[in-house]
XYZ file of C-alpha atoms in Angstrom:
219
model
C 92.623 150.834 82.726
C 92.549 148.062 80.136
C 94.808 145.701 82.091
C 96.204 145.078 85.559
C 99.455 143.227 85.012
C 98.314 140.641 82.483
C 94.629 140.809 83.498
C 91.984 142.312 81.249
C 89.636 144.817 82.905
C 86.627 142.752 81.791
C 87.983 139.558 83.349
C 86.441 138.625 86.656
C 86.986 136.105 89.427
C 84.996 132.922 88.794
C 86.209 131.508 92.106
C 84.733 134.397 94.091
C 81.507 134.086 92.095
C 81.025 130.569 93.480
C 81.904 131.350 97.098
C 78.249 131.764 98.024
C 77.326 128.434 96.459
C 79.809 126.591 98.673
C 78.886 128.597 101.772
C 75.199 127.731 101.362
C 75.994 124.097 102.064
C 77.795 124.603 105.376
C 76.163 122.810 108.308
C 74.768 124.944 111.112
C 76.301 125.272 113.562
C 79.767 124.861 112.093
C 82.432 124.599 114.775
C 85.509 123.802 112.693
C 86.108 123.940 108.932
C 89.027 123.067 106.678
C 89.753 125.096 103.528
C 91.836 122.926 101.190
C 94.005 124.931 98.806
C 93.156 128.242 100.446
C 95.274 130.301 98.044
C 95.473 133.949 99.055
C 92.815 133.460 101.734
C 89.804 135.254 100.240
C 87.445 132.335 100.780
C 88.863 131.550 104.228
C 87.947 135.096 105.273
C 84.330 134.508 104.193
C 84.300 131.050 105.767
C 85.496 132.502 109.074
C 82.229 134.456 109.322
C 80.259 131.179 109.319
C 82.561 128.834 111.275
C 84.006 129.160 114.776
C 87.444 128.201 113.516
C 88.978 127.672 110.080
C 92.126 125.775 109.172
C 93.311 127.230 105.851
C 95.780 124.924 104.138
C 97.905 125.472 101.043
C 101.191 124.031 99.788
C 102.378 127.331 98.266
C 104.505 129.507 100.594
C 103.574 132.617 98.581
C 99.866 131.903 98.938
C 100.107 131.195 102.680
C 101.911 134.495 103.205
C 99.096 136.280 101.346
C 96.483 134.389 103.389
C 98.159 135.302 106.691
C 98.006 138.947 105.682
C 94.198 138.943 105.486
C 93.206 136.150 107.894
C 91.109 137.087 110.942
C 92.034 135.637 114.363
C 89.869 132.531 113.999
C 91.765 131.354 110.898
C 94.902 129.236 111.205
C 96.999 129.299 108.020
C 98.908 126.062 107.433
C 101.701 125.577 104.888
C 101.276 121.921 103.944
C 100.339 119.427 101.255
C 96.918 117.924 101.983
C 98.204 114.514 100.849
C 101.012 114.582 103.416
C 99.705 116.671 106.311
C 98.257 114.499 109.101
C 94.565 115.351 109.292
C 92.611 114.885 112.521
C 90.190 111.992 112.504
C 86.491 112.931 112.282
C 87.191 116.497 113.415
C 85.734 118.880 110.846
C 82.104 119.896 110.448
C 82.895 121.080 106.927
C 85.706 120.632 104.441
C 85.589 123.052 101.532
C 87.747 123.838 98.541
C 87.747 126.386 95.737
C 89.687 125.511 92.576
C 92.136 123.101 94.194
C 90.865 119.533 93.734
C 91.839 119.443 90.062
C 95.474 119.743 91.206
C 95.198 116.535 93.276
C 94.416 112.893 92.381
C 90.872 112.318 93.648
C 91.556 108.707 94.558
C 94.218 109.947 96.980
C 92.583 113.030 98.443
C 88.887 112.174 98.802
C 89.353 109.280 101.266
C 91.631 111.472 103.392
C 89.066 114.269 103.468
C 86.260 111.823 104.243
C 88.197 110.519 107.222
C 88.693 114.031 108.579
C 84.955 114.816 108.468
C 82.766 114.105 111.460
C 79.654 111.987 110.804
C 77.090 114.335 109.279
C 79.831 116.715 108.123
C 79.851 118.217 104.640
C 82.425 118.199 101.855
C 81.745 120.961 99.314
C 84.154 121.864 96.536
C 84.249 123.751 93.255
C 87.045 122.882 90.837
C 87.966 122.971 87.155
C 86.909 120.146 84.828
C 88.646 119.084 81.662
C 86.843 120.398 78.575
C 84.244 117.922 77.347
C 82.590 119.456 74.291
C 80.773 116.251 73.397
C 78.746 116.336 76.614
C 79.015 119.964 77.787
C 78.886 122.117 74.668
C 75.801 124.111 75.845
C 77.566 124.972 79.109
C 80.729 126.008 77.255
C 78.809 128.286 74.879
C 76.807 129.811 77.732
C 80.005 130.388 79.698
C 81.778 132.103 76.807
C 78.883 134.498 76.224
C 78.040 135.006 79.881
C 81.641 135.674 80.870
C 81.817 138.675 78.557
C 78.368 140.011 79.426
C 78.866 139.708 83.173
C 82.408 141.045 82.854
C 81.040 144.212 81.295
C 78.337 144.521 83.954
C 80.740 143.907 86.840
C 83.261 146.417 85.438
C 80.502 149.034 85.286
C 79.431 148.293 88.857
C 83.044 148.417 90.081
C 83.380 151.858 88.523
C 80.791 153.074 91.040
C 83.304 152.278 93.763
C 80.803 150.671 96.124
C 81.969 147.033 95.882
C 84.667 144.887 94.306
C 82.141 142.971 92.165
C 84.304 139.885 91.551
C 87.373 141.863 90.541
C 90.542 139.815 90.153
C 93.235 140.698 92.666
C 96.904 141.247 91.835
C 97.790 137.993 93.607
C 95.940 136.070 90.876
C 99.086 136.542 88.790
C 101.125 134.290 91.110
C 98.420 131.693 91.725
C 99.151 128.287 90.163
C 96.908 127.586 87.166
C 96.085 124.262 85.536
C 95.186 124.962 81.923
C 94.212 121.381 81.124
C 92.737 119.503 84.128
C 92.930 115.731 83.819
C 89.266 114.834 84.503
C 85.991 115.818 82.852
C 82.918 116.453 84.993
C 81.637 112.988 84.058
C 84.901 111.372 85.158
C 84.885 113.312 88.418
C 81.315 112.125 89.014
C 82.300 108.517 88.392
C 85.323 108.648 90.689
C 83.562 110.585 93.448
C 80.589 108.202 93.410
C 82.902 105.215 93.762
C 84.964 106.776 96.544
C 82.157 108.605 98.383
C 78.830 106.816 97.880
C 76.069 109.378 97.574
C 78.353 112.179 96.360
C 76.766 114.632 93.922
C 78.756 116.241 91.103
C 77.358 118.734 88.619
C 78.788 121.096 86.032
C 78.620 124.793 86.830
C 78.409 127.317 84.019
C 81.662 129.213 84.447
C 84.233 126.455 83.977
C 83.786 124.723 87.308
C 82.198 121.566 88.634
C 80.619 121.320 92.081
C 81.094 118.309 94.343
C 78.890 117.844 97.397
C 78.943 114.986 99.919
C 77.522 114.564 103.389
C 79.240 111.949 105.521
C 76.717 109.375 106.724
C 75.838 109.307 110.396
C 76.600 105.869 111.759
C 73.695 104.128 113.455
């Protein structure tokens, strides 16, 4: 079919494409992890295979209901706003997020997440940057071309029926979308570096940035 709802058959899920990138940075062992902005729970399901327990948090009732439908027993789905929900102090081995941080002021959320990480714990997040053609034109051009090429390849692979190959799910239609995030990758890097010394921020090809920070171990 050419569309599913309002989704083109050649569109594909950029969030799912970057799941493996975030998962590669989980500490081992990982006892407890927090998924901020868990959405419909797809990433929490993958995270639950690597962590003993996952707290999956989202402020959307519709998304939490979707997440509960797919969550395995070691995932606790929490309907809450990360800026208001009391977070345990120094409890999590990993705090991760896929396409949620651009919905939240970094100056408010990053210190809260840092406080909830244990020393040596990892914060890893992929989120949407504001378009910055002056500094990121090569990435934008590569993304536009690559999106179409990979979309065609993934659609062909999905037709074989063996795997989902980054197919968008129907629940993408009800997910909140920010069409114009407030911060460019460069601005995210500046803010993250000021709030979390040693944080690394880099632009990913398909309209995401990646933030990585390891909480220092106190000596």
